[in-house]
PDB file of N, CA and C in Angstrom:
ATOM      1  N   ASP G  25     146.497   2.687 163.030  1.00 39.00           N
ATOM      2  CA  ASP G  25     146.163   3.444 164.216  1.00 39.00           C
ATOM      3  C   ASP G  25     145.202   2.627 165.056  1.00 39.00           C
ATOM      4  N   GLU G  26     145.515   2.429 166.298  1.00 39.00           N
ATOM      5  CA  GLU G  26     144.745   1.566 167.190  1.00 39.00           C
ATOM      6  C   GLU G  26     143.462   2.218 167.697  1.00 39.00           C
ATOM      7  N   ASP G  27     143.226   3.504 167.404  1.00 42.00           N
ATOM      8  CA  ASP G  27     142.084   4.217 167.942  1.00 42.00           C
ATOM      9  C   ASP G  27     140.762   3.825 167.296  1.00 42.00           C
ATOM     10  N   VAL G  28     140.798   3.234 166.154  1.00 47.00           N
ATOM     11  CA  VAL G  28     139.562   2.909 165.448  1.00 47.00           C
ATOM     12  C   VAL G  28     138.933   1.665 166.059  1.00 47.00           C
ATOM     13  N   VAL G  29     137.665   1.757 166.405  1.00 45.00           N
ATOM     14  CA  VAL G  29     136.955   0.638 167.008  1.00 45.00           C
ATOM     15  C   VAL G  29     136.104  -0.085 165.981  1.00 45.00           C
ATOM     16  N   GLY G  30     135.473   0.626 165.093  1.00 52.00           N
ATOM     17  CA  GLY G  30     134.612  -0.005 164.098  1.00 52.00           C
ATOM     18  C   GLY G  30     134.457   0.859 162.876  1.00 52.00           C
ATOM     19  N   PHE G  31     134.193   0.214 161.755  1.00 56.00           N
ATOM     20  CA  PHE G  31     134.027   0.924 160.495  1.00 56.00           C
ATOM     21  C   PHE G  31     132.861   0.277 159.779  1.00 56.00           C
ATOM     22  N   ALA G  32     131.828   1.062 159.517  1.00 60.00           N
ATOM     23  CA  ALA G  32     130.654   0.538 158.813  1.00 60.00           C
ATOM     24  C   ALA G  32     130.213   1.560 157.783  1.00 60.00           C
ATOM     25  N   GLY G  33     130.153   1.152 156.535  1.00 64.00           N
ATOM     26  CA  GLY G  33     129.804   2.106 155.479  1.00 64.00           C
ATOM     27  C   GLY G  33     130.905   3.139 155.370  1.00 64.00           C
ATOM     28  N   ASN G  34     130.585   4.366 155.730  1.00 69.00           N
ATOM     29  CA  ASN G  34     131.607   5.410 155.705  1.00 69.00           C
ATOM     30  C   ASN G  34     131.741   6.079 157.067  1.00 69.00           C
ATOM     31  N   GLU G  35     131.345   5.384 158.137  1.00 75.00           N
ATOM     32  CA  GLU G  35     131.440   5.935 159.483  1.00 75.00           C
ATOM     33  C   GLU G  35     132.417   5.131 160.329  1.00 75.00           C
ATOM     34  N   ILE G  36     133.225   5.849 161.089  1.00 80.00           N
ATOM     35  CA  ILE G  36     134.260   5.263 161.932  1.00 80.00           C
ATOM     36  C   ILE G  36     133.946   5.636 163.370  1.00 80.00           C
ATOM     37  N   GLU G  37     133.917   4.641 164.257  1.00 76.00           N
ATOM     38  CA  GLU G  37     133.683   4.920 165.672  1.00 76.00           C
ATOM     39  C   GLU G  37     135.008   4.795 166.424  1.00 76.00           C
ATOM     40  N   LEU G  38     135.294   5.770 167.278  1.00 77.00           N
ATOM     41  CA  LEU G  38     136.559   5.803 168.019  1.00 77.00           C
ATOM     42  C   LEU G  38     136.407   5.203 169.403  1.00 77.00           C
ATOM     43  N   ASP G  39     137.472   4.550 169.888  1.00 76.00           N
ATOM     44  CA  ASP G  39     137.440   4.025 171.244  1.00 76.00           C
ATOM     45  C   ASP G  39     138.257   4.891 172.197  1.00 76.00           C
ATOM     46  N   ASP G  40     138.853   5.958 171.705  1.00 81.00           N
ATOM     47  CA  ASP G  40     139.638   6.864 172.536  1.00 81.00           C
ATOM     48  C   ASP G  40     139.717   8.210 171.820  1.00 81.00           C
ATOM     49  N   GLU G  41     140.250   9.228 172.495  1.00 85.00           N
ATOM     50  CA  GLU G  41     140.426  10.523 171.833  1.00 85.00           C
ATOM     51  C   GLU G  41     141.406  10.376 170.677  1.00 85.00           C
ATOM     52  N   HIS G  42     141.174  11.180 169.659  1.00 83.00           N
ATOM     53  CA  HIS G  42     141.983  11.057 168.445  1.00 83.00           C
ATOM     54  C   HIS G  42     142.055  12.406 167.740  1.00 83.00           C
ATOM     55  N   ASP G  43     143.241  12.764 167.258  1.00 88.00           N
ATOM     56  CA  ASP G  43     143.395  13.949 166.421  1.00 88.00           C
ATOM     57  C   ASP G  43     143.107  13.525 164.986  1.00 88.00           C
ATOM     58  N   TRP G  44     141.917  13.836 164.515  1.00 89.00           N
ATOM     59  CA  TRP G  44     141.486  13.463 163.167  1.00 89.00           C
ATOM     60  C   TRP G  44     142.071  14.453 162.181  1.00 89.00           C
ATOM     61  N   LEU G  45     142.928  13.971 161.293  1.00 88.00           N
ATOM     62  CA  LEU G  45     143.536  14.791 160.248  1.00 88.00           C
ATOM     63  C   LEU G  45     143.033  14.293 158.911  1.00 88.00           C
ATOM     64  N   VAL G  46     142.534  15.188 158.100  1.00 89.00           N
ATOM     65  CA  VAL G  46     141.972  14.802 156.808  1.00 89.00           C
ATOM     66  C   VAL G  46     143.005  15.071 155.711  1.00 89.00           C
ATOM     67  N   GLU G  47     143.280  14.053 154.944  1.00 92.00           N
ATOM     68  CA  GLU G  47     144.194  14.145 153.796  1.00 92.00           C
ATOM     69  C   GLU G  47     143.359  14.261 152.522  1.00 92.00           C
ATOM     70  N   ASP G  48     143.995  14.640 151.423  1.00 95.00           N
ATOM     71  CA  ASP G  48     143.291  14.718 150.135  1.00 95.00           C
ATOM     72  C   ASP G  48     143.218  13.360 149.441  1.00 95.00           C
ATOM     73  N   GLU G  49     144.130  12.472 149.805  1.00 96.00           N
ATOM     74  CA  GLU G  49     144.248  11.182 149.128  1.00 96.00           C
ATOM     75  C   GLU G  49     144.250  10.050 150.149  1.00 96.00           C
ATOM     76  N   ALA G  50     143.701   8.926 149.763  1.00 94.00           N
ATOM     77  CA  ALA G  50     143.725   7.719 150.584  1.00 94.00           C
ATOM     78  C   ALA G  50     143.994   6.529 149.678  1.00 94.00           C
ATOM     79  N   TRP G  51     144.359   5.416 150.281  1.00 94.00           N
ATOM     80  CA  TRP G  51     144.557   4.165 149.547  1.00 94.00           C
ATOM     81  C   TRP G  51     143.699   3.097 150.180  1.00 94.00           C
ATOM     82  N   VAL G  52     142.997   2.339 149.351  1.00 92.00           N
ATOM     83  CA  VAL G  52     142.165   1.241 149.805  1.00 92.00           C
ATOM     84  C   VAL G  52     142.875  -0.055 149.405  1.00 92.00           C
ATOM     85  N   TYR G  53     143.192  -0.887 150.405  1.00 93.00           N
ATOM     86  CA  TYR G  53     143.881  -2.156 150.167  1.00 93.00           C
ATOM     87  C   TYR G  53     142.868  -3.283 150.273  1.00 93.00           C
ATOM     88  N   ASP G  54     142.929  -4.206 149.304  1.00 92.00           N
ATOM     89  CA  ASP G  54     141.918  -5.259 149.261  1.00 92.00           C
ATOM     90  C   ASP G  54     142.470  -6.636 149.598  1.00 92.00           C
ATOM     91  N   ASP G  55     141.558  -7.586 149.701  1.00 93.00           N
ATOM     92  CA  ASP G  55     141.845  -8.962 150.086  1.00 93.00           C
ATOM     93  C   ASP G  55     142.744  -9.681 149.087  1.00 93.00           C
ATOM     94  N   ALA G  56     142.817  -9.209 147.851  1.00 95.00           N
ATOM     95  CA  ALA G  56     143.650  -9.832 146.824  1.00 95.00           C
ATOM     96  C   ALA G  56     145.055  -9.235 146.790  1.00 95.00           C
ATOM     97  N   GLY G  57     145.337  -8.295 147.698  1.00 95.00           N
ATOM     98  CA  GLY G  57     146.654  -7.669 147.744  1.00 95.00           C
ATOM     99  C   GLY G  57     146.763  -6.420 146.890  1.00 95.00           C
ATOM    100  N   GLY G  58     145.662  -5.988 146.296  1.00 95.00           N
ATOM    101  CA  GLY G  58     145.680  -4.805 145.449  1.00 95.00           C
ATOM    102  C   GLY G  58     145.485  -3.519 146.241  1.00 95.00           C
ATOM    103  N   ALA G  59     145.839  -2.426 145.603  1.00 96.00           N
ATOM    104  CA  ALA G  59     145.666  -1.102 146.205  1.00 96.00           C
ATOM    105  C   ALA G  59     144.973  -0.195 145.194  1.00 96.00           C
ATOM    106  N   THR G  60     143.986   0.549 145.662  1.00 94.00           N
ATOM    107  CA  THR G  60     143.239   1.471 144.814  1.00 94.00           C
ATOM    108  C   THR G  60     143.341   2.860 145.413  1.00 94.00           C
ATOM    109  N   ARG G  61     143.748   3.826 144.593  1.00 95.00           N
ATOM    110  CA  ARG G  61     143.832   5.211 145.040  1.00 95.00           C
ATOM    111  C   ARG G  61     142.433   5.794 145.147  1.00 95.00           C
ATOM    112  N   ALA G  62     142.252   6.672 146.132  1.00 93.00           N
ATOM    113  CA  ALA G  62     140.957   7.319 146.325  1.00 93.00           C
ATOM    114  C   ALA G  62     141.176   8.787 146.683  1.00 93.00           C
ATOM    115  N   THR G  63     140.229   9.614 146.297  1.00 94.00           N
ATOM    116  CA  THR G  63     140.232  11.034 146.659  1.00 94.00           C
ATOM    117  C   THR G  63     139.217  11.233 147.777  1.00 94.00           C
ATOM    118  N   VAL G  64     139.609  11.972 148.814  1.00 92.00           N
ATOM    119  CA  VAL G  64     138.710  12.253 149.926  1.00 92.00           C
ATOM    120  C   VAL G  64     137.745  13.357 149.513  1.00 92.00           C
ATOM    121  N   ASP G  65     136.460  13.108 149.681  1.00 91.00           N
ATOM    122  CA  ASP G  65     135.430  14.116 149.423  1.00 91.00           C
ATOM    123  C   ASP G  65     135.310  14.954 150.696  1.00 91.00           C
ATOM    124  N   ARG G  66     136.053  16.054 150.744  1.00 93.00           N
ATOM    125  CA  ARG G  66     136.115  16.883 151.956  1.00 93.00           C
ATOM    126  C   ARG G  66     134.771  17.503 152.326  1.00 93.00           C
ATOM    127  N   SER G  67     133.910  17.726 151.352  1.00 92.00           N
ATOM    128  CA  SER G  67     132.618  18.348 151.651  1.00 92.00           C
ATOM    129  C   SER G  67     131.691  17.399 152.410  1.00 92.00           C
ATOM    130  N   ARG G  68     131.947  16.100 152.332  1.00 90.00           N
ATOM    131  CA  ARG G  68     131.092  15.097 152.996  1.00 90.00           C
ATOM    132  C   ARG G  68     131.823  14.322 154.084  1.00 90.00           C
ATOM    133  N   THR G  69     133.104  14.678 154.327  1.00 90.00           N
ATOM    134  CA  THR G  69     133.937  14.027 155.331  1.00 90.00           C
ATOM    135  C   THR G  69     134.041  14.927 156.558  1.00 90.00           C
ATOM    136  N   THR G  70     134.068  14.324 157.750  1.00 91.00           N
ATOM    137  CA  THR G  70     134.205  15.085 158.990  1.00 91.00           C
ATOM    138  C   THR G  70     135.478  15.925 158.947  1.00 91.00           C
ATOM    139  N   ALA G  71     135.348  17.206 159.293  1.00 94.00           N
ATOM    140  CA  ALA G  71     136.485  18.139 159.285  1.00 94.00           C
ATOM    141  C   ALA G  71     137.535  17.720 160.318  1.00 94.00           C
ATOM    142  N   ALA G  72     138.773  18.101 160.057  1.00 93.00           N
ATOM    143  CA  ALA G  72     139.873  17.806 160.973  1.00 93.00           C
ATOM    144  C   ALA G  72     139.614  18.422 162.338  1.00 93.00           C
ATOM    145  N   GLY G  73     140.097  17.758 163.383  1.00 94.00           N
ATOM    146  CA  GLY G  73     139.963  18.271 164.734  1.00 94.00           C
ATOM    147  C   GLY G  73     140.066  17.162 165.758  1.00 94.00           C
ATOM    148  N   ARG G  74     140.106  17.532 167.014  1.00 93.00           N
ATOM    149  CA  ARG G  74     140.168  16.564 168.119  1.00 93.00           C
ATOM    150  C   ARG G  74     138.793  15.930 168.304  1.00 93.00           C
ATOM    151  N   ARG G  75     138.749  14.613 168.317  1.00 90.00           N
ATOM    152  CA  ARG G  75     137.506  13.877 168.491  1.00 90.00           C
ATOM    153  C   ARG G  75     137.617  12.985 169.716  1.00 90.00           C
ATOM    154  N   GLY G  76     136.518  12.821 170.425  1.00 87.00           N
ATOM    155  CA  GLY G  76     136.524  12.063 171.673  1.00 87.00           C
ATOM    156  C   GLY G  76     136.033  10.642 171.521  1.00 87.00           C
ATOM    157  N   ARG G  77     136.224   9.892 172.590  1.00 85.00           N
ATOM    158  CA  ARG G  77     135.798   8.492 172.661  1.00 85.00           C
ATOM    159  C   ARG G  77     134.307   8.368 172.343  1.00 85.00           C
ATOM    160  N   GLY G  78     133.974   7.394 171.496  1.00 83.00           N
ATOM    161  CA  GLY G  78     132.592   7.129 171.152  1.00 83.00           C
ATOM    162  C   GLY G  78     132.034   8.014 170.054  1.00 83.00           C
ATOM    163  N   GLN G  79     132.781   9.036 169.649  1.00 86.00           N
ATOM    164  CA  GLN G  79     132.298   9.889 168.564  1.00 86.00           C
ATOM    165  C   GLN G  79     132.435   9.154 167.239  1.00 86.00           C
ATOM    166  N   THR G  80     131.641   9.581 166.283  1.00 86.00           N
ATOM    167  CA  THR G  80     131.679   8.998 164.952  1.00 86.00           C
ATOM    168  C   THR G  80     132.278  10.002 163.983  1.00 86.00           C
ATOM    169  N   ILE G  81     133.152   9.512 163.136  1.00 87.00           N
ATOM    170  CA  ILE G  81     133.792  10.307 162.085  1.00 87.00           C
ATOM    171  C   ILE G  81     133.295   9.765 160.755  1.00 87.00           C
ATOM    172  N   ARG G  82     132.986  10.657 159.838  1.00 89.00           N
ATOM    173  CA  ARG G  82     132.545  10.244 158.504  1.00 89.00           C
ATOM    174  C   ARG G  82     133.706  10.437 157.528  1.00 89.00           C
ATOM    175  N   LEU G  83     133.962   9.388 156.730  1.00 88.00           N
ATOM    176  CA  LEU G  83     134.990   9.427 155.698  1.00 88.00           C
ATOM    177  C   LEU G  83     134.343   9.008 154.389  1.00 88.00           C
ATOM    178  N   VAL G  84     134.328   9.913 153.399  1.00 89.00           N
ATOM    179  CA  VAL G  84     133.738   9.627 152.096  1.00 89.00           C
ATOM    180  C   VAL G  84     134.848   9.668 151.049  1.00 89.00           C
ATOM    181  N   LEU G  85     134.982   8.573 150.310  1.00 90.00           N
ATOM    182  CA  LEU G  85     136.038   8.426 149.312  1.00 90.00           C
ATOM    183  C   LEU G  85     135.456   8.239 147.923  1.00 90.00           C
ATOM    184  N   ALA G  86     136.116   8.812 146.933  1.00 91.00           N
ATOM    185  CA  ALA G  86     135.814   8.567 145.521  1.00 91.00           C
ATOM    186  C   ALA G  86     136.973   7.729 144.978  1.00 91.00           C
ATOM    187  N   LEU G  87     136.703   6.448 144.702  1.00 91.00           N
ATOM    188  CA  LEU G  87     137.751   5.540 144.241  1.00 91.00           C
ATOM    189  C   LEU G  87     138.067   5.774 142.771  1.00 91.00           C
ATOM    190  N   ASP G  88     139.358   5.656 142.432  1.00 93.00           N
ATOM    191  CA  ASP G  88     139.773   5.778 141.031  1.00 93.00           C
ATOM    192  C   ASP G  88     139.287   4.600 140.196  1.00 93.00           C
ATOM    193  N   ALA G  89     139.107   3.443 140.830  1.00 91.00           N
ATOM    194  CA  ALA G  89     138.640   2.228 140.160  1.00 91.00           C
ATOM    195  C   ALA G  89     138.020   1.325 141.217  1.00 91.00           C
ATOM    196  N   ALA G  90     137.270   0.339 140.770  1.00 89.00           N
ATOM    197  CA  ALA G  90     136.692  -0.622 141.709  1.00 89.00           C
ATOM    198  C   ALA G  90     137.794  -1.539 142.236  1.00 89.00           C
ATOM    199  N   PRO G  91     137.825  -1.803 143.544  1.00 88.00           N
ATOM    200  CA  PRO G  91     138.815  -2.751 144.071  1.00 88.00           C
ATOM    201  C   PRO G  91     138.616  -4.134 143.457  1.00 88.00           C
ATOM    202  N   ALA G  92     139.709  -4.888 143.339  1.00 89.00           N
ATOM    203  CA  ALA G  92     139.650  -6.230 142.747  1.00 89.00           C
ATOM    204  C   ALA G  92     138.983  -7.240 143.680  1.00 89.00           C
ATOM    205  N   ALA G  93     138.976  -6.941 144.964  1.00 91.00           N
ATOM    206  CA  ALA G  93     138.387  -7.847 145.962  1.00 91.00           C
ATOM    207  C   ALA G  93     137.841  -7.002 147.112  1.00 91.00           C
ATOM    208  N   ALA G  94     137.357  -7.668 148.150  1.00 88.00           N
ATOM    209  CA  ALA G  94     136.788  -6.964 149.302  1.00 88.00           C
ATOM    210  C   ALA G  94     137.846  -6.090 149.982  1.00 88.00           C
ATOM    211  N   PRO G  95     137.509  -4.829 150.276  1.00 89.00           N
ATOM    212  CA  PRO G  95     138.462  -3.953 150.968  1.00 89.00           C
ATOM    213  C   PRO G  95     138.783  -4.488 152.366  1.00 89.00           C
ATOM    214  N   LEU G  96     140.065  -4.386 152.748  1.00 88.00           N
ATOM    215  CA  LEU G  96     140.521  -4.812 154.072  1.00 88.00           C
ATOM    216  C   LEU G  96     140.870  -3.632 154.961  1.00 88.00           C
ATOM    217  N   ARG G  97     141.489  -2.609 154.346  1.00 89.00           N
ATOM    218  CA  ARG G  97     141.908  -1.455 155.139  1.00 89.00           C
ATOM    219  C   ARG G  97     142.021  -0.224 154.253  1.00 89.00           C
ATOM    220  N   VAL G  98     141.963   0.928 154.920  1.00 90.00           N
ATOM    221  CA  VAL G  98     142.125   2.213 154.252  1.00 90.00           C
ATOM    222  C   VAL G  98     143.293   2.923 154.913  1.00 90.00           C
ATOM    223  N   GLN G  99     144.200   3.432 154.107  1.00 91.00           N
ATOM    224  CA  GLN G  99     145.332   4.204 154.615  1.00 91.00           C
ATOM    225  C   GLN G  99     145.076   5.665 154.279  1.00 91.00           C
ATOM    226  N   LEU G 100     144.965   6.489 155.315  1.00 90.00           N
ATOM    227  CA  LEU G 100     144.707   7.921 155.164  1.00 90.00           C
ATOM    228  C   LEU G 100     145.833   8.650 155.869  1.00 90.00           C
ATOM    229  N   GLY G 101     146.884   9.009 155.122  1.00 89.00           N
ATOM    230  CA  GLY G 101     148.064   9.594 155.752  1.00 89.00           C
ATOM    231  C   GLY G 101     148.677   8.566 156.682  1.00 89.00           C
ATOM    232  N   ALA G 102     148.897   8.944 157.946  1.00 86.00           N
ATOM    233  CA  ALA G 102     149.488   8.039 158.925  1.00 86.00           C
ATOM    234  C   ALA G 102     148.459   7.140 159.598  1.00 86.00           C
ATOM    235  N   VAL G 103     147.179   7.330 159.305  1.00 85.00           N
ATOM    236  CA  VAL G 103     146.103   6.572 159.958  1.00 85.00           C
ATOM    237  C   VAL G 103     145.723   5.376 159.094  1.00 85.00           C
ATOM    238  N   GLU G 104     145.702   4.198 159.721  1.00 85.00           N
ATOM    239  CA  GLU G 104     145.246   2.987 159.043  1.00 85.00           C
ATOM    240  C   GLU G 104     143.914   2.588 159.652  1.00 85.00           C
ATOM    241  N   ILE G 105     142.907   2.409 158.791  1.00 85.00           N
ATOM    242  CA  ILE G 105     141.557   2.044 159.228  1.00 85.00           C
ATOM    243  C   ILE G 105     141.278   0.633 158.726  1.00 85.00           C
ATOM    244  N   VAL G 106     141.027  -0.275 159.656  1.00 82.00           N
ATOM    245  CA  VAL G 106     140.707  -1.656 159.297  1.00 82.00           C
ATOM    246  C   VAL G 106     139.199  -1.724 159.025  1.00 82.00           C
ATOM    247  N   VAL G 107     138.851  -2.263 157.858  1.00 79.00           N
ATOM    248  CA  VAL G 107     137.456  -2.336 157.444  1.00 79.00           C
ATOM    249  C   VAL G 107     136.799  -3.583 158.003  1.00 79.00           C
TER     250      VAL G 107
END
């Protein structure tokens, strides 16, 4: 998804309006080509809804295992977040 402008820690800054949809599961893809399943912590993640330019969205994940290398991107449903 091209709407993501920056990702630091667990905060995502948007460069345009975006319909933020929260899934229960995400995948973290790393620099070594590996994929790690993660569960979205809904109590600490920004609730679904329309978000505007410049707003920050919080995404908190509980990984099933430590990634083998540095994370490159997170896939959350149809949204891809470049780390």
